[in-house]
């Protein structure tokens, strides 16, 4: 009996040593991990919605998940936030890169420090454990061009807007759209180069207004960053071209709903950033706990319950179209 008691005491002491260690040693329970979510920028509605998801997840699960990042869309500034997280010794970083090129070196440093790295909207990154996408990016971009081709009758000039020329997902969407246009709508033509908006509505407004002034016969606009189509719609309305210039792209009801209702924006599409934030954290936990990541993975987050895996990229089925028919649906009004 004495030997049994001594053995039990040793076991308790050993367990105490494990739980007294740093967060990297707390592999048994997900509540022991500290996980940071770093958006492209914190000051726009899209990523404010992601913050809601992160906070909801933390409250519901007790996981120490938190949201931090730059107020401006700047790759170098985002990298500095990640440097700070490395210094803090977080267990995982979930990031939506503003510039994949700017973040590759610092994310390499994070992984060398034993930090799990999950990206979103960055399927071509190297220094990550996994990237999670709401959907197949090429299919999403083609979807917009299909609509634009339908709306314009497959003729006329159009423009592409992207948040940044280094924003990987935005460029995947418009590049896939361009391929489809040349194959299916040869009567259409891209006017000028991709327009960079820095994820800023005023920038979109000003640049689209310049283009429309130079080319009043423009027939279509495809926006990528969340504020793009709202800025474009404002320019189109001011120049009296509402209904004549067809607008499609990524946005939220809270940002573009009024333009969808009046017909200036024909269709906006989105995935819920709150759910994307939750999915990133859940995936990070699975990697930290060394669970198997494979086709059909279920993260128990709507749209991310039957993920397909190609290399390091997991893709869900999570995009939603907003038109006049459903713009007033309270379920998507955020």
Tab-separated table of C-alpha atoms in Angstrom:
chain	number	residue	atom	x	y	z
A	1	UNK	CA	0.000	0.000	0.000
A	2	UNK	CA	2.853	2.371	0.846
A	3	UNK	CA	4.418	1.741	-2.568
A	4	UNK	CA	1.092	2.433	-4.264
A	5	UNK	CA	0.715	5.747	-2.420
A	6	UNK	CA	4.252	6.793	-3.337
A	7	UNK	CA	3.614	5.931	-6.996
A	8	UNK	CA	0.379	7.911	-6.959
A	9	UNK	CA	2.088	10.930	-5.449
A	10	UNK	CA	4.800	10.786	-8.106
A	11	UNK	CA	2.166	10.655	-10.807
A	12	UNK	CA	0.418	13.703	-9.378
A	13	UNK	CA	3.705	15.604	-9.182
A	14	UNK	CA	4.515	14.679	-12.776
A	15	UNK	CA	1.129	15.924	-13.944
A	16	UNK	CA	1.633	19.125	-12.007
A	17	UNK	CA	4.941	19.676	-13.767
A	18	UNK	CA	3.264	19.302	-17.132
A	19	UNK	CA	0.499	21.787	-16.394
A	20	UNK	CA	2.906	24.242	-14.791
A	21	UNK	CA	4.860	24.496	-18.041
A	22	UNK	CA	4.396	26.975	-20.857
A	23	UNK	CA	1.529	26.850	-23.341
A	24	UNK	CA	3.524	24.625	-25.722
A	25	UNK	CA	3.480	21.910	-23.034
A	26	UNK	CA	-0.272	22.021	-22.542
A	27	UNK	CA	-0.959	19.607	-25.358
A	28	UNK	CA	-3.691	17.716	-23.570
A	29	UNK	CA	-6.454	20.300	-23.576
A	30	UNK	CA	-7.377	22.888	-26.170
A	31	UNK	CA	-8.166	25.449	-23.474
A	32	UNK	CA	-4.435	25.557	-22.704
A	33	UNK	CA	-3.551	27.030	-26.085
A	34	UNK	CA	-3.234	30.691	-26.998
A	35	UNK	CA	-4.306	31.430	-30.582
A	36	UNK	CA	-4.061	34.768	-32.393
A	37	UNK	CA	-6.189	35.750	-35.401
A	38	UNK	CA	-4.592	38.456	-37.553
A	39	UNK	CA	-6.767	39.980	-40.340
A	40	UNK	CA	-5.530	42.062	-43.272
A	41	UNK	CA	-6.742	45.126	-41.399
A	42	UNK	CA	-9.103	45.708	-38.509
A	43	UNK	CA	-10.891	48.877	-39.602
A	44	UNK	CA	-13.397	47.636	-42.205
A	45	UNK	CA	-16.728	45.867	-41.745
A	46	UNK	CA	-15.514	42.602	-43.247
A	47	UNK	CA	-12.868	42.057	-40.608
A	48	UNK	CA	-14.934	43.591	-37.824
A	49	UNK	CA	-17.328	40.741	-38.574
A	50	UNK	CA	-14.415	38.281	-38.311
A	51	UNK	CA	-13.653	39.682	-34.860
A	52	UNK	CA	-17.241	38.860	-33.834
A	53	UNK	CA	-16.628	35.231	-34.796
A	54	UNK	CA	-13.339	35.042	-32.901
A	55	UNK	CA	-14.911	36.477	-29.758
A	56	UNK	CA	-17.933	34.163	-30.033
A	57	UNK	CA	-15.663	31.156	-30.388
A	58	UNK	CA	-13.542	32.124	-27.391
A	59	UNK	CA	-16.611	32.709	-25.221
A	60	UNK	CA	-18.321	29.459	-26.226
A	61	UNK	CA	-15.283	27.193	-25.871
A	62	UNK	CA	-13.049	28.829	-23.281
A	63	UNK	CA	-10.147	28.749	-25.768
A	64	UNK	CA	-7.768	31.706	-25.387
A	65	UNK	CA	-8.335	32.960	-28.933
A	66	UNK	CA	-7.928	36.664	-29.611
A	67	UNK	CA	-7.984	39.125	-32.503
A	68	UNK	CA	-5.252	41.614	-33.324
A	69	UNK	CA	-3.799	43.381	-36.330
A	70	UNK	CA	-3.136	46.657	-38.123
A	71	UNK	CA	-5.832	49.247	-38.771
A	72	UNK	CA	-4.444	49.845	-42.271
A	73	UNK	CA	-3.900	47.478	-45.175
A	74	UNK	CA	-0.101	47.272	-45.111
A	75	UNK	CA	1.922	44.065	-45.462
A	76	UNK	CA	4.950	45.371	-43.567
A	77	UNK	CA	2.764	46.588	-40.708
A	78	UNK	CA	0.966	43.237	-40.538
A	79	UNK	CA	4.363	41.501	-40.399
A	80	UNK	CA	5.313	43.600	-37.352
A	81	UNK	CA	2.187	42.431	-35.529
A	82	UNK	CA	3.186	38.829	-36.249
A	83	UNK	CA	6.733	39.485	-35.002
A	84	UNK	CA	5.204	40.620	-31.723
A	85	UNK	CA	3.081	37.467	-31.506
A	86	UNK	CA	6.188	35.342	-32.023
A	87	UNK	CA	7.826	37.189	-29.123
A	88	UNK	CA	4.759	36.489	-26.993
A	89	UNK	CA	5.086	32.756	-27.694
A	90	UNK	CA	1.541	32.133	-28.910
A	91	UNK	CA	0.714	28.565	-29.907
A	92	UNK	CA	-0.911	29.366	-33.242
A	93	UNK	CA	-1.313	32.280	-35.626
A	94	UNK	CA	-4.324	32.401	-37.952
A	95	UNK	CA	-3.716	35.046	-40.588
A	96	UNK	CA	-5.411	36.646	-43.586
A	97	UNK	CA	-2.406	38.111	-45.425
A	98	UNK	CA	-2.612	41.551	-46.986
A	99	UNK	CA	0.566	40.673	-48.890
A	100	UNK	CA	1.653	37.042	-49.042
A	101	UNK	CA	5.135	38.137	-50.141
A	102	UNK	CA	5.558	40.403	-47.126
A	103	UNK	CA	4.525	37.664	-44.702
A	104	UNK	CA	6.458	34.632	-45.993
A	105	UNK	CA	9.682	35.483	-44.055
A	106	UNK	CA	7.975	36.251	-40.738
A	107	UNK	CA	5.707	33.196	-40.961
A	108	UNK	CA	8.769	31.060	-41.633
A	109	UNK	CA	10.200	32.472	-38.417
A	110	UNK	CA	6.949	31.651	-36.592
A	111	UNK	CA	6.981	28.042	-37.716
A	112	UNK	CA	10.650	27.676	-36.787
A	113	UNK	CA	9.598	28.812	-33.307
A	114	UNK	CA	7.107	25.923	-33.172
A	115	UNK	CA	4.038	28.071	-33.817
A	116	UNK	CA	1.253	26.574	-35.932
A	117	UNK	CA	0.349	28.837	-38.862
A	118	UNK	CA	-3.075	28.749	-40.537
A	119	UNK	CA	-3.783	31.128	-43.421
A	120	UNK	CA	-7.005	32.185	-45.125
A	121	UNK	CA	-7.299	33.718	-48.618
A	122	UNK	CA	-3.713	32.650	-49.306
A	123	UNK	CA	-3.696	29.216	-50.909
A	124	UNK	CA	-0.255	29.618	-52.514
A	125	UNK	CA	1.715	30.351	-49.350
A	126	UNK	CA	4.709	28.212	-48.418
A	127	UNK	CA	5.361	28.929	-44.743
A	128	UNK	CA	2.075	27.647	-43.332
A	129	UNK	CA	0.738	24.430	-41.901
A	130	UNK	CA	-2.531	24.757	-43.819
A	131	UNK	CA	-4.572	27.308	-45.720
A	132	UNK	CA	-8.351	27.230	-45.402
A	133	UNK	CA	-10.591	28.647	-48.110
A	134	UNK	CA	-14.332	29.229	-47.993
A	135	UNK	CA	-14.541	27.736	-51.496
A	136	UNK	CA	-12.527	27.002	-54.629
A	137	UNK	CA	-11.105	30.415	-55.587
A	138	UNK	CA	-11.139	29.836	-59.337
A	139	UNK	CA	-14.797	28.788	-59.228
A	140	UNK	CA	-15.664	31.929	-57.246
A	141	UNK	CA	-14.002	34.209	-59.804
A	142	UNK	CA	-15.627	32.436	-62.736
A	143	UNK	CA	-18.990	32.800	-61.005
A	144	UNK	CA	-18.697	36.606	-61.149
A	145	UNK	CA	-17.691	36.626	-64.814
A	146	UNK	CA	-20.573	34.308	-65.688
A	147	UNK	CA	-22.912	36.877	-64.140
A	148	UNK	CA	-21.178	39.844	-65.770
A	149	UNK	CA	-21.308	38.146	-69.159
A	150	UNK	CA	-25.010	37.452	-68.692
A	151	UNK	CA	-25.740	41.041	-67.634
A	152	UNK	CA	-23.796	42.671	-70.485
A	153	UNK	CA	-24.921	40.289	-73.195
A	154	UNK	CA	-21.321	39.150	-73.544
A	155	UNK	CA	-20.105	42.421	-75.075
A	156	UNK	CA	-18.254	45.591	-74.094
A	157	UNK	CA	-15.388	46.719	-71.868
A	158	UNK	CA	-15.071	45.879	-68.182
A	159	UNK	CA	-12.597	46.455	-65.345
A	160	UNK	CA	-11.230	44.399	-62.467
A	161	UNK	CA	-10.636	45.779	-58.963
A	162	UNK	CA	-8.380	44.084	-56.395
A	163	UNK	CA	-7.388	45.172	-52.921
A	164	UNK	CA	-3.723	44.729	-53.821
A	165	UNK	CA	-1.696	43.248	-56.635
A	166	UNK	CA	-0.165	41.033	-53.948
A	167	UNK	CA	-3.521	39.923	-52.494
A	168	UNK	CA	-3.459	36.301	-53.568
A	169	UNK	CA	-7.136	35.399	-53.446
A	170	UNK	CA	-8.267	38.587	-55.207
A	171	UNK	CA	-5.888	37.928	-58.063
A	172	UNK	CA	-6.938	34.289	-58.282
A	173	UNK	CA	-10.561	35.398	-58.669
A	174	UNK	CA	-9.956	37.930	-61.414
A	175	UNK	CA	-7.409	35.781	-63.243
A	176	UNK	CA	-9.875	32.884	-63.361
A	177	UNK	CA	-12.604	35.306	-64.461
A	178	UNK	CA	-10.379	36.575	-67.274
A	179	UNK	CA	-9.747	33.040	-68.545
A	180	UNK	CA	-13.474	32.330	-68.601
A	181	UNK	CA	-14.203	35.638	-70.360
A	182	UNK	CA	-11.770	34.931	-73.192
A	183	UNK	CA	-13.218	31.461	-73.655
A	184	UNK	CA	-16.920	32.135	-73.225
A	185	UNK	CA	-17.423	35.849	-73.887
A	186	UNK	CA	-14.986	36.850	-76.658
A	187	UNK	CA	-17.026	39.994	-77.317
A	188	UNK	CA	-15.959	41.381	-73.932
A	189	UNK	CA	-12.615	43.068	-73.255
A	190	UNK	CA	-10.753	44.089	-70.119
A	191	UNK	CA	-10.134	47.849	-70.060
A	192	UNK	CA	-6.744	48.781	-68.627
A	193	UNK	CA	-4.915	46.945	-65.869
A	194	UNK	CA	-6.204	45.632	-62.559
A	195	UNK	CA	-7.148	48.539	-60.304
A	196	UNK	CA	-5.678	48.473	-56.784
A	197	UNK	CA	-7.987	49.867	-54.103
A	198	UNK	CA	-6.090	49.063	-50.870
A	199	UNK	CA	-9.397	47.671	-49.526
A	200	UNK	CA	-10.626	51.262	-49.335
A	201	UNK	CA	-14.039	52.449	-50.534
A	202	UNK	CA	-12.911	56.010	-51.246
A	203	UNK	CA	-10.006	54.750	-53.336
A	204	UNK	CA	-12.372	52.538	-55.309
A	205	UNK	CA	-14.759	55.457	-55.830
A	206	UNK	CA	-12.032	57.791	-57.060
A	207	UNK	CA	-10.342	55.298	-59.368
A	208	UNK	CA	-13.596	54.028	-60.881
A	209	UNK	CA	-14.740	57.609	-61.447
A	210	UNK	CA	-11.490	58.290	-63.322
A	211	UNK	CA	-12.009	55.220	-65.499
A	212	UNK	CA	-15.651	56.079	-66.255
A	213	UNK	CA	-14.681	59.613	-67.200
A	214	UNK	CA	-12.031	58.250	-69.575
A	215	UNK	CA	-14.283	55.498	-70.948
A	216	UNK	CA	-17.989	56.349	-70.644
A	217	UNK	CA	-18.837	53.213	-72.642
A	218	UNK	CA	-17.607	50.878	-69.923
A	219	UNK	CA	-20.192	48.149	-69.354
A	220	UNK	CA	-18.979	46.092	-66.406
A	221	UNK	CA	-17.076	46.131	-63.102
A	222	UNK	CA	-15.914	43.138	-61.046
A	223	UNK	CA	-14.755	44.050	-57.531
A	224	UNK	CA	-12.735	41.863	-55.161
A	225	UNK	CA	-12.089	43.675	-51.871
A	226	UNK	CA	-15.159	44.082	-49.677
A	227	UNK	CA	-15.528	47.888	-50.199
A	228	UNK	CA	-14.779	47.816	-53.959
A	229	UNK	CA	-18.283	47.473	-55.358
A	230	UNK	CA	-19.770	50.031	-52.960
A	231	UNK	CA	-17.172	52.608	-54.017
A	232	UNK	CA	-17.765	51.734	-57.664
A	233	UNK	CA	-21.536	52.052	-57.221
A	234	UNK	CA	-21.186	55.539	-55.750
A	235	UNK	CA	-19.110	56.630	-58.750
A	236	UNK	CA	-21.550	55.053	-61.201
A	237	UNK	CA	-24.526	56.775	-59.583
A	238	UNK	CA	-22.831	60.173	-59.494
A	239	UNK	CA	-22.139	59.978	-63.223
A	240	UNK	CA	-25.708	58.949	-64.026
A	241	UNK	CA	-24.680	55.486	-65.230
A	242	UNK	CA	-26.659	53.335	-62.781
A	243	UNK	CA	-28.126	50.388	-64.651
A	244	UNK	CA	-25.880	51.019	-67.650
A	245	UNK	CA	-22.704	49.812	-65.946
A	246	UNK	CA	-23.178	46.376	-64.384
A	247	UNK	CA	-21.426	45.769	-61.072
A	248	UNK	CA	-20.669	42.451	-59.356
A	249	UNK	CA	-18.199	41.465	-56.655
A	250	UNK	CA	-17.506	40.612	-53.055
A	251	UNK	CA	-19.197	42.673	-50.347
A	252	UNK	CA	-21.533	42.613	-47.345
A	253	UNK	CA	-25.158	43.728	-47.025
A	254	UNK	CA	-24.174	46.322	-44.425
A	255	UNK	CA	-21.826	47.950	-46.918
A	256	UNK	CA	-23.521	47.458	-50.288
A	257	UNK	CA	-27.137	46.595	-49.472
A	258	UNK	CA	-28.585	49.966	-50.490
A	259	UNK	CA	-26.920	49.744	-53.890
A	260	UNK	CA	-28.213	46.206	-54.376
A	261	UNK	CA	-31.748	47.343	-53.498
A	262	UNK	CA	-31.702	50.173	-56.035
A	263	UNK	CA	-30.132	47.987	-58.716
A	264	UNK	CA	-26.785	49.786	-59.044
A	265	UNK	CA	-25.018	46.624	-57.874
A	266	UNK	CA	-26.455	43.593	-59.648
A	267	UNK	CA	-24.960	40.933	-57.381
A	268	UNK	CA	-22.626	40.826	-54.420
A	269	UNK	CA	-21.270	37.630	-52.958
A	270	UNK	CA	-19.576	36.859	-49.696
A	271	UNK	CA	-18.711	34.262	-47.156
A	272	UNK	CA	-19.301	34.995	-43.504
A	273	UNK	CA	-15.984	36.262	-42.074
A	274	UNK	CA	-17.175	35.306	-38.585
A	275	UNK	CA	-17.437	31.666	-39.654
A	276	UNK	CA	-14.078	31.849	-41.423
A	277	UNK	CA	-12.505	33.078	-38.194
A	278	UNK	CA	-14.023	30.198	-36.243
A	279	UNK	CA	-12.921	27.693	-38.884
A	280	UNK	CA	-9.313	28.930	-38.736
A	281	UNK	CA	-9.186	28.552	-34.958
A	282	UNK	CA	-10.769	25.093	-35.057
A	283	UNK	CA	-8.284	23.954	-37.703
A	284	UNK	CA	-5.384	25.348	-35.665
A	285	UNK	CA	-6.565	23.347	-32.655
A	286	UNK	CA	-6.707	20.158	-34.689
A	287	UNK	CA	-3.155	20.697	-35.895
A	288	UNK	CA	-1.962	21.495	-32.364
A	289	UNK	CA	-3.603	18.326	-31.084
A	290	UNK	CA	-2.026	16.348	-33.950
A	291	UNK	CA	-5.348	15.219	-35.367
A	292	UNK	CA	-5.426	13.850	-38.904
A	293	UNK	CA	-6.143	16.478	-41.572
A	294	UNK	CA	-7.750	14.831	-44.600
A	295	UNK	CA	-10.467	15.019	-47.240
A	296	UNK	CA	-13.909	15.293	-45.692
A	297	UNK	CA	-12.609	17.041	-42.565
A	298	UNK	CA	-15.445	18.455	-40.478
A	299	UNK	CA	-14.705	21.595	-38.465
A	300	UNK	CA	-18.290	21.803	-37.149
A	301	UNK	CA	-18.615	25.282	-38.663
A	302	UNK	CA	-21.319	25.894	-41.319
A	303	UNK	CA	-19.768	25.754	-44.796
A	304	UNK	CA	-16.689	23.975	-43.433
A	305	UNK	CA	-18.142	20.560	-42.627
A	306	UNK	CA	-16.911	18.571	-45.645
A	307	UNK	CA	-13.593	20.114	-46.634
A	308	UNK	CA	-11.598	19.014	-49.655
A	309	UNK	CA	-7.813	18.846	-49.260
A	310	UNK	CA	-5.297	19.560	-52.021
A	311	UNK	CA	-1.735	19.822	-50.774
A	312	UNK	CA	-1.932	22.259	-47.859
A	313	UNK	CA	-5.211	23.836	-48.994
A	314	UNK	CA	-8.600	22.983	-47.500
A	315	UNK	CA	-11.684	24.248	-49.354
A	316	UNK	CA	-15.269	24.518	-48.122
A	317	UNK	CA	-18.619	25.361	-49.688
A	318	UNK	CA	-19.413	28.664	-48.023
A	319	UNK	CA	-20.210	31.439	-50.495
A	320	UNK	CA	-23.571	33.231	-50.602
A	321	UNK	CA	-24.966	35.487	-53.368
A	322	UNK	CA	-26.847	38.681	-52.479
A	323	UNK	CA	-29.382	40.066	-54.967
A	324	UNK	CA	-32.598	42.066	-54.731
A	325	UNK	CA	-34.344	38.778	-53.956
A	326	UNK	CA	-32.638	38.166	-50.604
A	327	UNK	CA	-30.942	41.448	-49.624
A	328	UNK	CA	-33.506	42.010	-46.845
A	329	UNK	CA	-33.001	38.565	-45.311
A	330	UNK	CA	-31.966	39.255	-41.682
A	331	UNK	CA	-29.859	36.073	-41.668
A	332	UNK	CA	-27.292	37.699	-43.971
A	333	UNK	CA	-27.641	41.321	-42.839
A	334	UNK	CA	-24.306	42.085	-41.209
